[in-house]
Short mmCIF file of C-alpha atoms and ligand atoms in Angstrom, two decimals:
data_model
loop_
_atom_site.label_atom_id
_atom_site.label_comp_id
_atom_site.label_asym_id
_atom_site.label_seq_id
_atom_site.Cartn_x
_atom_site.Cartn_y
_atom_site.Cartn_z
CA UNK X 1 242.76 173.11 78.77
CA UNK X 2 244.63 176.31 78.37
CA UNK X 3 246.33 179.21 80.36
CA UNK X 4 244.32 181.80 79.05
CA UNK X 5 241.14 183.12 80.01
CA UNK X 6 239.47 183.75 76.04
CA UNK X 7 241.74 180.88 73.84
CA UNK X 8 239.90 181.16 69.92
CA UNK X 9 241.55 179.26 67.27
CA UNK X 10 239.68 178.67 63.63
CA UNK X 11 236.67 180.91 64.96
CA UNK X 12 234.13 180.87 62.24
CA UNK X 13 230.30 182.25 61.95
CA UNK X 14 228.46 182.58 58.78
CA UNK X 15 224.81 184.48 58.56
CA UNK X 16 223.31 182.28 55.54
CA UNK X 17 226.07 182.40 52.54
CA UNK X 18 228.11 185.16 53.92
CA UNK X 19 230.80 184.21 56.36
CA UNK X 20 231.53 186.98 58.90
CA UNK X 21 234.25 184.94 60.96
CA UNK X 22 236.66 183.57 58.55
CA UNK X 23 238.49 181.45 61.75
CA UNK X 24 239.47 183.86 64.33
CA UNK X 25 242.84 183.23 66.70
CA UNK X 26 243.25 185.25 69.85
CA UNK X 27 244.24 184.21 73.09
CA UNK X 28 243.94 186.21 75.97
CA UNK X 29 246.03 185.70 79.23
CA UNK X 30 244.06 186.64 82.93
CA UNK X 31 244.53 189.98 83.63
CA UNK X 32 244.88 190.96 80.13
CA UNK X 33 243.74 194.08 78.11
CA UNK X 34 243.00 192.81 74.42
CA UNK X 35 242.33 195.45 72.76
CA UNK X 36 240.22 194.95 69.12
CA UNK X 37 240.38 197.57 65.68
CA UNK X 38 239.07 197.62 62.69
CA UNK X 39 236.63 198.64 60.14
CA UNK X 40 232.84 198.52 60.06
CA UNK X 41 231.48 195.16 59.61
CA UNK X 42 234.74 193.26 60.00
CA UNK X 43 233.30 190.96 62.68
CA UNK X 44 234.16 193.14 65.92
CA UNK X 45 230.83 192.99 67.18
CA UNK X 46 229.92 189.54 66.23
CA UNK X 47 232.91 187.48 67.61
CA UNK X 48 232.34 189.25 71.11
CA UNK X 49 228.99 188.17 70.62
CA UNK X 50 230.34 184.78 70.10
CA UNK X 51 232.30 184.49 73.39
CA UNK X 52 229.20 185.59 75.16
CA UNK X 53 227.37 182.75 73.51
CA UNK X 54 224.91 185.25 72.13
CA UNK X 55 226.21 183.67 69.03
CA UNK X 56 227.16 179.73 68.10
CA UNK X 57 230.56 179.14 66.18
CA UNK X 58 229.90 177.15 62.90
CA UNK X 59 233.62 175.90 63.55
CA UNK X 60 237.05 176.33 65.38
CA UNK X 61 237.23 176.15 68.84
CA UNK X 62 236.10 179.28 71.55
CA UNK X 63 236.95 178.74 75.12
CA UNK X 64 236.32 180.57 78.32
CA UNK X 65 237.87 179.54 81.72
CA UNK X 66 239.00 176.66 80.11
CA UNK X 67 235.47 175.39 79.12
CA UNK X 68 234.56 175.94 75.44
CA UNK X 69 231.68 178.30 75.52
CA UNK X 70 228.05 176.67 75.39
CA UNK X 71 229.46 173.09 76.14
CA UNK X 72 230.94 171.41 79.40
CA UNK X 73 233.79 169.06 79.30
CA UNK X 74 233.49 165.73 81.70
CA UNK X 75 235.44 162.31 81.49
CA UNK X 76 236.47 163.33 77.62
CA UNK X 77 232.95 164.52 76.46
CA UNK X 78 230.77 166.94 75.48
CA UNK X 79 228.23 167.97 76.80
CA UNK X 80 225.70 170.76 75.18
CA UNK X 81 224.94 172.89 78.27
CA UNK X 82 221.53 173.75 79.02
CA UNK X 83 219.98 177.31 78.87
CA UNK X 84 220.05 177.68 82.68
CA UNK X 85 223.66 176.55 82.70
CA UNK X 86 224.48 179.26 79.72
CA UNK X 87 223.00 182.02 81.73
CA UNK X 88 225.10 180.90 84.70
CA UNK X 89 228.30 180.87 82.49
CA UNK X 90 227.33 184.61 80.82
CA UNK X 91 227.15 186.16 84.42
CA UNK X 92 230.87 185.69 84.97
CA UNK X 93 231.10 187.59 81.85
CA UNK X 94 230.10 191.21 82.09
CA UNK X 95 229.20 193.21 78.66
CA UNK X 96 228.78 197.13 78.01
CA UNK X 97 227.74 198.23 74.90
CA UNK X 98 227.82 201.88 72.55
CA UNK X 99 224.33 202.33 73.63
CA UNK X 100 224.39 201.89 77.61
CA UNK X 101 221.00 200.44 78.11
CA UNK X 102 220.17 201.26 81.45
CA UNK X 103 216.74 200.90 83.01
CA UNK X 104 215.04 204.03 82.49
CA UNK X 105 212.95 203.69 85.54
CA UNK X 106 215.60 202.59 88.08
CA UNK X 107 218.19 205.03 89.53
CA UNK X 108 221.30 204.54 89.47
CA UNK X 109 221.81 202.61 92.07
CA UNK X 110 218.97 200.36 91.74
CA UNK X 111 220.29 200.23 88.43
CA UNK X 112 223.42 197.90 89.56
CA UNK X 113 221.49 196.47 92.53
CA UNK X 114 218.80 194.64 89.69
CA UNK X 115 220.89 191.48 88.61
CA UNK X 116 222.33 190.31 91.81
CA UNK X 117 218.58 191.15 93.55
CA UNK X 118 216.78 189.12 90.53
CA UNK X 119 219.55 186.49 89.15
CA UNK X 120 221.65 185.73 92.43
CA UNK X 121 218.52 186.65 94.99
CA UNK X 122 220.98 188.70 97.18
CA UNK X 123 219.43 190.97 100.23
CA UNK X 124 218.74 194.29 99.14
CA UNK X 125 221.19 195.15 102.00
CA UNK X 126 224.42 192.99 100.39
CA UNK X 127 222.56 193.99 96.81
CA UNK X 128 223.04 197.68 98.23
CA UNK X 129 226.40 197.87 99.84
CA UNK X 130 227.88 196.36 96.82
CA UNK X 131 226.19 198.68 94.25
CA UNK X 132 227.16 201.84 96.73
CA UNK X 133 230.92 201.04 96.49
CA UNK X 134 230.91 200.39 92.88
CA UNK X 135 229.02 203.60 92.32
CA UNK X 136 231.78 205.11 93.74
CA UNK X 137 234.56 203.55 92.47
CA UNK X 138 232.97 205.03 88.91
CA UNK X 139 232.98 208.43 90.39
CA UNK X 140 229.54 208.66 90.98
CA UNK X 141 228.71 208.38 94.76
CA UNK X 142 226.73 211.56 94.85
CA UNK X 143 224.08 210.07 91.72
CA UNK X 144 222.97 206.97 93.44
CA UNK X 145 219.42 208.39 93.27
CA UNK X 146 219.56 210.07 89.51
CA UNK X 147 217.74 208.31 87.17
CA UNK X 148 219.32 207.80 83.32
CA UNK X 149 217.39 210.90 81.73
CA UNK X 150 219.32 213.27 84.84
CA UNK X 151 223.04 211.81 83.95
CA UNK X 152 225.06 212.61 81.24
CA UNK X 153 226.04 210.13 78.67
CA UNK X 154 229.31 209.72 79.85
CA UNK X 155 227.82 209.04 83.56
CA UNK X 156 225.29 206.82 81.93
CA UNK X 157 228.06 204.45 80.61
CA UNK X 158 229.85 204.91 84.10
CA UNK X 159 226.78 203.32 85.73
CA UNK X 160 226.30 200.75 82.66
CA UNK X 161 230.16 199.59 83.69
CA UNK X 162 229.25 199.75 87.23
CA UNK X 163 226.09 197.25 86.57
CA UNK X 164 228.39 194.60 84.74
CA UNK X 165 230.64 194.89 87.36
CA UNK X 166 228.03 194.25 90.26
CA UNK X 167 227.62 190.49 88.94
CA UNK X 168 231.84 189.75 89.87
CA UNK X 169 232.56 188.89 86.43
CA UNK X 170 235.85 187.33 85.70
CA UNK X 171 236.05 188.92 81.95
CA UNK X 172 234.61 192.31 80.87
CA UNK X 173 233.56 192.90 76.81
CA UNK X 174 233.49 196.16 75.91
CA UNK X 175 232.20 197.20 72.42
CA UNK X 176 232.65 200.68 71.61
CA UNK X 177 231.79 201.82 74.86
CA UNK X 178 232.90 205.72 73.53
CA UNK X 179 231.22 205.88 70.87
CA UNK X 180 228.11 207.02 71.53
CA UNK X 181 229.43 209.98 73.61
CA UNK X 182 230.21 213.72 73.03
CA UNK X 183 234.09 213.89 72.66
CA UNK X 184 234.25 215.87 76.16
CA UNK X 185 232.68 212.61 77.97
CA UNK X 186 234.89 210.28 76.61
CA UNK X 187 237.70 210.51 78.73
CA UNK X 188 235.37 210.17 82.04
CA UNK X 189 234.44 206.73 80.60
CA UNK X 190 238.18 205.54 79.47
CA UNK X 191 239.43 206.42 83.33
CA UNK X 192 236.90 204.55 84.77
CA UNK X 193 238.24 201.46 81.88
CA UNK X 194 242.08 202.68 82.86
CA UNK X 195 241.10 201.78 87.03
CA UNK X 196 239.63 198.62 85.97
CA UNK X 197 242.47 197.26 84.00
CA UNK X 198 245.21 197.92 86.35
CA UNK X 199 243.08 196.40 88.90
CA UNK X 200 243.82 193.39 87.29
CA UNK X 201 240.46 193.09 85.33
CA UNK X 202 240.67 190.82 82.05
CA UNK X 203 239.30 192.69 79.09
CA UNK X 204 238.34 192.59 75.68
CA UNK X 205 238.08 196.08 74.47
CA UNK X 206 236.71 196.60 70.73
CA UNK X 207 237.29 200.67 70.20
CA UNK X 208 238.63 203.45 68.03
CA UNK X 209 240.50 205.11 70.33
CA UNK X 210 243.98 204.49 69.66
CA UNK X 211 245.35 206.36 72.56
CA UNK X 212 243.44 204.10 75.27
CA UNK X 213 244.90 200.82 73.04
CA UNK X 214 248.46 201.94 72.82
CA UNK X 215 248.92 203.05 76.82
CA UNK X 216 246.65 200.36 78.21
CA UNK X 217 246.40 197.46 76.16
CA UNK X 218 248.40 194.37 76.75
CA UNK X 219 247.91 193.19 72.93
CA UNK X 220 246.32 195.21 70.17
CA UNK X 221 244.53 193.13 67.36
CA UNK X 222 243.52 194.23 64.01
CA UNK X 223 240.50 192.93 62.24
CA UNK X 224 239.20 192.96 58.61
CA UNK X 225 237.09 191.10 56.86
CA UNK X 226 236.43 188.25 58.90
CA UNK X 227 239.83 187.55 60.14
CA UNK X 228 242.70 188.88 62.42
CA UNK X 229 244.83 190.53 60.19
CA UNK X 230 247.82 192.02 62.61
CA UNK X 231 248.28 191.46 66.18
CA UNK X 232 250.80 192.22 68.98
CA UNK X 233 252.30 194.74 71.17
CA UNK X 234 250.27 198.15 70.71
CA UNK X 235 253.12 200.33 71.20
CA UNK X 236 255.26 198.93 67.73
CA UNK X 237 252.23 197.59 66.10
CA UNK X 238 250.74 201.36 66.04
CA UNK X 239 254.45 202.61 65.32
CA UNK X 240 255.37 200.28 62.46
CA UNK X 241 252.09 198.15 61.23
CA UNK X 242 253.23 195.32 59.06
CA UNK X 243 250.64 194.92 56.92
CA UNK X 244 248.97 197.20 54.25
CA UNK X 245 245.66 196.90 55.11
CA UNK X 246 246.54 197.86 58.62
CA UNK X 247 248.33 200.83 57.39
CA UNK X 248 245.46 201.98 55.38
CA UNK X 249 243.09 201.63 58.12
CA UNK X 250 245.23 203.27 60.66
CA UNK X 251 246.32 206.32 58.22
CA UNK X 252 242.48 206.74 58.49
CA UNK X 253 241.75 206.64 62.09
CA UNK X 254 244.90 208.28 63.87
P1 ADP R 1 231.66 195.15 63.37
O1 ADP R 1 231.27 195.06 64.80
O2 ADP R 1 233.11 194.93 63.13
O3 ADP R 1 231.21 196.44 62.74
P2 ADP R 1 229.71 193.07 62.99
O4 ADP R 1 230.21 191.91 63.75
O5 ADP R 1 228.62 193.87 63.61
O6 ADP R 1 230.94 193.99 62.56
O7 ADP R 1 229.15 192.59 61.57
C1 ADP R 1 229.93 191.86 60.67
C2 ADP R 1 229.08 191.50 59.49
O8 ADP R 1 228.08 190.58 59.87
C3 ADP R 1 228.36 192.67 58.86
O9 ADP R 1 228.43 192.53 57.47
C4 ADP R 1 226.95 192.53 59.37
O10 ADP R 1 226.04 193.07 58.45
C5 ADP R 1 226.81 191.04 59.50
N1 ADP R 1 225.86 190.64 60.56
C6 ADP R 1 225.99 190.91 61.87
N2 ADP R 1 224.98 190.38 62.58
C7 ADP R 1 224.17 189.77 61.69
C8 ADP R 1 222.94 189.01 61.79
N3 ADP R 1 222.37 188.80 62.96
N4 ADP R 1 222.43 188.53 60.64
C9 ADP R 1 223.01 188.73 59.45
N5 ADP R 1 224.17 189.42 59.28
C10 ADP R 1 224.74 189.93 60.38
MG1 MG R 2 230.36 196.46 66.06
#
């Protein structure tokens, strides 16, 4: 049992002979804004994955809530949990990607109304209220009825974090939810991310924008190959990075 809301000590994952998570420690405290950095291919992606259960951990130990993540504790044991009880755990954890993946045929609204309606078989009336105030707490009250192809991408991502919100997650992974967007759009998007986390939201937040990590993350992490090189305080992590390979990788990105 732990305090924190992610705990990952010794995180490992291999794909055949090449090891991608070369035993990962983070902790990260309700309410928290952990942000994540690093190259391409350093494991960003996949140890998010890994909290999600989208991925098993070959060793260390990955816990969520206090549970580790695709087992239950009980009376000192184990248990393996069953698919039904994984998909139950993954709804209290809501996930937006680069690429915002929104139902092409739904609006907006219906959009965020689809999970609660199909997983948690709410009334299209509680489905609806819910999805109305989230749509505008995104800014986007007036595009309930848009569908993707008439938003922006920056309003597209709005709606994708307005979806992940709709199923009351306790924890919100974010991978490179800029990315993907014209530079002008970006800032819509990090707002929306800046509301969330001083609402008290719990975040994981792999990006490249430095700016966003240093003013609202609580603890800035570096990664490279595999492990977590450097992590801390964003403010003098970014000022004075301690080691050279976080150096080198800032000098590159800032
Ligand atoms: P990042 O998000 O930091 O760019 P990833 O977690 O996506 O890094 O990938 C880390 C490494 O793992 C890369 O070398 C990638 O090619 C490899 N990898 C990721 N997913 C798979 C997979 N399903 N099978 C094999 N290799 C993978
Ligand atoms: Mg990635």
């Amino acid at each position: 049992m732990t305090a924190s809301l992610v705990s990952a000590h010794g995180v490992r994952k291999r794909y055949g002979s090449v090891e991608v998570l070369c035993g990962i420690d983070l902790d990260v405290g309700r309410g928290d804004v952990a942000c994540l950095i690093g190259p391409s291919g350093s494991g960003k992606s996949t140890f998010l994955r890994c909290i999600n259960h989208l991925e098993t951990i070959d060793a260390g130990r990955l816990h969520v809530g206090g549970q580790p993540v695709g087992y239950e504790q009980r009376g000192g044991k184990s248990y393996e949990l069953s698919d039904k009880q994984t998909a139950r755990r993954r709804q209290r954890i809501g996930m937006v990607f680069q690429r915002f993946n929104l139902f092409p045929h739904l609006s907006a609204l219906e959009n965020i109304m689809e999970a609660p309606r199909r997983v948690r078989k709410e009334s299209k009336a509680v489905a609806r209220e819910r999805a109305e105030r989230l749509l505008d707490r995104v800014g986007l009250a007036d595009k309930a009825h848009s569908y993707p192809t008439q938003l922006s991408g920056g309003q597209q991502q709005r709606v994708a974090i307005a979806r992940a919100l709709a199923m009351e997650p306790e924890l919100m992974l974010f991978d490179e939810p800029t990315s993907a967007l014209d530079p002008e759009l970006v800032g819509e998007v990090l707002d929306v991310m800046l509301q969330l986390a001083a609402d008290g939201m719990t975040m994981i937040v792999v990006t490249h924008e430095m700016t966003f990590a240093r003013e609202v993350g609580s603890t800035l992490a570096f990664m490279d190959n595999g492990i977590i090189v450097e992590s801390g305080e964003p403010r003098p992590m970014l000022a004075a990075p301690e080691h050279r390979r976080t150096r080198a990788f800032l000098s590159n990105v800032l």
